[in-house]
Amino acid sequence: THSNTPWTTILFRVAAVFVVSLGLYALFNTSSKHTVTTQFAQKKQVILPDSSVVNLNELSSIAYNDQWDKERKVQLKGEAYFRVAKGKRFDVTTDFGTVTVLGTQFNVTAKDSVFSVICYEGLVQVVHNNSTTKLSAGKAYEFSSGVSKLFDVPVSQPEWLFNMKVFKQTEIQDVFASLGQHYDVTINTDSIDHTILFSGAFELDHLENALIAITK
């Protein structure tokens, strides 16, 4: 039968149904993923849905889903210090490997070519290069320049939380490179004896004091 309904009316109805359908799709498929990013010389504290705390270092980012009844998982790029509330499995995934805990305090670095995990409390499990390493409090795992190593850590929290960068028997050009990266400056070390080893620290929020601390 021939309909007297104008085509424009039919098209508007179809468009309305299409818009409503898109709206319902968006409603039921809204991503609950959250991303937090820090800029140069910036730190942030993030409270996760289970009250776990993440202190994010500069030039770093984390991403997580707030549906923690299904899984507790955080994606990390850069460096962060975690204080994990007790509960079921908690995973920190990086481009290098995965760190798994139930409730503890630890620091993860995953940037450039360095992957390190330091356990400050409890027990953590590190999966990297198809091998599993368990770290108790005061133990650390590091992969750098293609070499993995385990070592002890005498401090109770990472030094960057206190605006300090600490070195122990580190080649002096690496110390200046770290300072230059943090303060976004270029330091010419051609006239410096590169065999010098440095043990000490510099401030992360005062360039002049940092230079004095290193050069003296």
XYZ file of C-alpha atoms in Angstrom:
216
model
C 0.000 0.000 0.000
C 1.095 3.553 -0.614
C 2.020 5.495 2.524
C 1.206 9.159 2.875
C 4.011 9.659 5.386
C 6.594 12.071 3.949
C 10.077 10.657 3.369
C 11.557 13.416 5.490
C 9.510 12.207 8.477
C 10.645 8.628 7.933
C 14.280 9.737 7.687
C 14.004 11.746 10.920
C 12.549 8.701 12.693
C 15.377 6.482 11.432
C 17.925 9.103 12.453
C 16.342 9.371 15.895
C 16.485 5.589 16.373
C 20.111 5.607 15.192
C 21.062 8.380 17.629
C 19.326 6.613 20.522
C 21.109 3.377 19.610
C 24.456 5.150 19.616
C 23.621 6.688 22.967
C 22.774 3.317 24.492
C 25.925 1.785 23.035
C 28.021 4.548 24.556
C 26.229 4.206 27.874
C 26.857 0.472 28.192
C 30.366 0.570 26.705
C 31.806 3.547 28.551
C 35.427 2.830 29.363
C 36.277 3.038 33.040
C 39.997 3.297 32.345
C 41.785 6.141 34.098
C 45.165 7.566 33.108
C 47.343 9.823 35.254
C 50.462 11.474 33.808
C 53.180 13.670 35.286
C 55.225 16.290 33.494
C 58.825 17.373 33.969
C 59.656 18.082 37.655
C 56.114 17.090 38.676
C 54.963 14.383 41.090
C 51.441 13.162 41.832
C 49.779 10.970 44.423
C 46.978 8.727 43.176
C 44.453 6.954 45.399
C 43.212 3.772 43.734
C 39.659 2.396 44.241
C 40.823 0.006 47.005
C 42.650 2.846 48.840
C 46.039 1.693 47.586
C 48.352 4.686 47.102
C 50.603 5.372 44.117
C 53.221 8.120 44.230
C 54.071 8.880 40.607
C 57.498 10.306 39.802
C 58.127 12.886 37.090
C 57.672 12.025 33.401
C 55.656 8.926 34.275
C 52.134 7.614 33.802
C 49.792 4.963 35.156
C 46.560 3.574 33.745
C 43.995 1.519 35.620
C 40.391 0.323 35.482
C 38.128 1.158 38.431
C 36.348 -2.220 38.284
C 38.614 -3.646 40.962
C 36.149 -6.342 41.945
C 37.379 -8.157 38.821
C 41.118 -7.479 38.979
C 43.607 -5.078 40.531
C 45.933 -4.100 37.694
C 47.962 -0.961 36.965
C 49.922 -0.202 33.803
C 53.080 1.823 34.467
C 55.440 3.811 32.296
C 58.244 5.558 34.159
C 58.603 5.278 37.919
C 56.200 4.956 40.838
C 56.134 3.991 44.507
C 53.249 1.740 45.559
C 51.611 1.201 48.961
C 49.175 -1.599 48.220
C 46.175 -2.265 50.442
C 45.844 -5.907 51.457
C 43.525 -7.950 49.294
C 43.639 -10.158 46.258
C 46.363 -10.168 43.646
C 47.707 -6.756 42.561
C 49.634 -6.519 39.261
C 51.841 -3.747 37.930
C 52.480 -4.293 34.234
C 55.282 -2.577 32.314
C 56.884 -2.869 28.889
C 59.656 -4.921 30.562
C 57.843 -7.258 32.936
C 55.165 -7.686 35.591
C 55.287 -7.178 39.363
C 52.751 -9.097 41.467
C 51.899 -8.547 45.153
C 49.078 -9.017 47.662
C 49.792 -6.051 49.933
C 53.123 -4.330 50.371
C 55.296 -1.295 49.565
C 57.608 -1.248 46.567
C 59.124 0.946 43.868
C 59.093 0.180 40.137
C 61.169 1.866 37.445
C 60.447 1.066 33.800
C 61.934 3.656 31.492
C 64.654 3.990 28.865
C 66.519 0.659 29.060
C 66.215 0.185 32.823
C 63.768 -2.043 34.691
C 64.109 -2.163 38.469
C 61.939 -3.278 41.377
C 62.719 -2.517 45.030
C 60.720 -4.131 47.822
C 60.425 -2.057 50.986
C 57.840 -4.149 52.820
C 56.301 -7.599 52.421
C 57.056 -9.749 49.375
C 56.859 -9.062 45.641
C 57.194 -11.303 42.610
C 58.900 -10.086 39.437
C 58.363 -11.801 36.083
C 60.914 -10.687 33.504
C 62.464 -12.420 30.489
C 60.495 -15.601 31.230
C 62.034 -15.888 34.703
C 60.442 -15.299 38.112
C 62.200 -13.609 41.028
C 60.792 -13.136 44.527
C 61.955 -10.158 46.570
C 61.551 -9.724 50.309
C 61.834 -6.392 52.149
C 65.174 -4.690 51.533
C 65.872 -6.588 48.300
C 65.970 -5.242 44.766
C 66.038 -6.519 41.194
C 67.471 -4.520 38.302
C 67.862 -5.117 34.582
C 70.135 -2.641 32.813
C 72.409 -2.817 29.763
C 71.261 -6.366 29.158
C 72.340 -7.583 32.609
C 70.140 -8.621 35.556
C 71.275 -8.320 39.159
C 69.979 -8.608 42.719
C 71.120 -6.302 45.514
C 70.256 -5.032 48.994
C 68.647 -1.643 49.675
C 69.396 -0.021 53.066
C 66.716 2.710 52.910
C 63.047 2.403 53.867
C 61.663 4.473 50.972
C 62.959 5.684 47.580
C 64.995 8.852 47.816
C 62.991 10.664 45.126
C 60.061 10.877 47.541
C 62.240 13.220 49.604
C 63.412 15.251 46.595
C 66.854 13.645 46.614
C 68.788 11.610 44.071
C 71.305 9.295 45.734
C 74.396 7.681 44.187
C 76.900 5.127 45.413
C 80.241 4.747 43.636
C 78.752 6.037 40.381
C 80.852 7.309 37.472
C 80.813 11.096 37.582
C 79.612 11.583 33.991
C 76.558 9.459 34.785
C 75.830 11.672 37.789
C 75.988 14.832 35.674
C 73.875 13.150 32.993
C 71.215 12.380 35.598
C 71.298 15.965 36.864
C 71.079 17.352 33.346
C 68.099 15.132 32.529
C 66.231 16.111 35.685
C 66.796 19.868 35.370
C 66.625 19.875 31.558
C 70.077 21.435 31.165
C 73.191 20.475 29.177
C 76.428 20.000 31.111
C 79.766 19.761 29.298
C 81.907 17.151 31.088
C 84.763 16.986 28.535
C 87.267 18.524 30.994
C 86.263 16.230 33.880
C 88.172 13.061 34.742
C 85.632 10.361 33.871
C 87.314 7.818 36.156
C 86.060 9.721 39.220
C 83.416 7.846 41.213
C 80.784 9.784 43.156
C 78.961 8.786 46.335
C 76.398 11.233 47.645
C 73.194 12.974 46.644
C 71.790 16.080 45.012
C 68.529 17.967 45.501
C 65.754 17.606 42.961
C 64.288 21.086 43.387
C 67.324 23.425 43.528
C 69.807 23.359 40.641
C 72.491 25.522 42.292
C 72.540 23.407 45.463
C 72.633 20.243 43.335
C 75.684 21.486 41.433
C 77.429 22.479 44.648
C 76.731 19.088 46.210
C 78.261 17.238 43.250
C 81.242 19.469 42.505
C 82.398 19.827 46.105
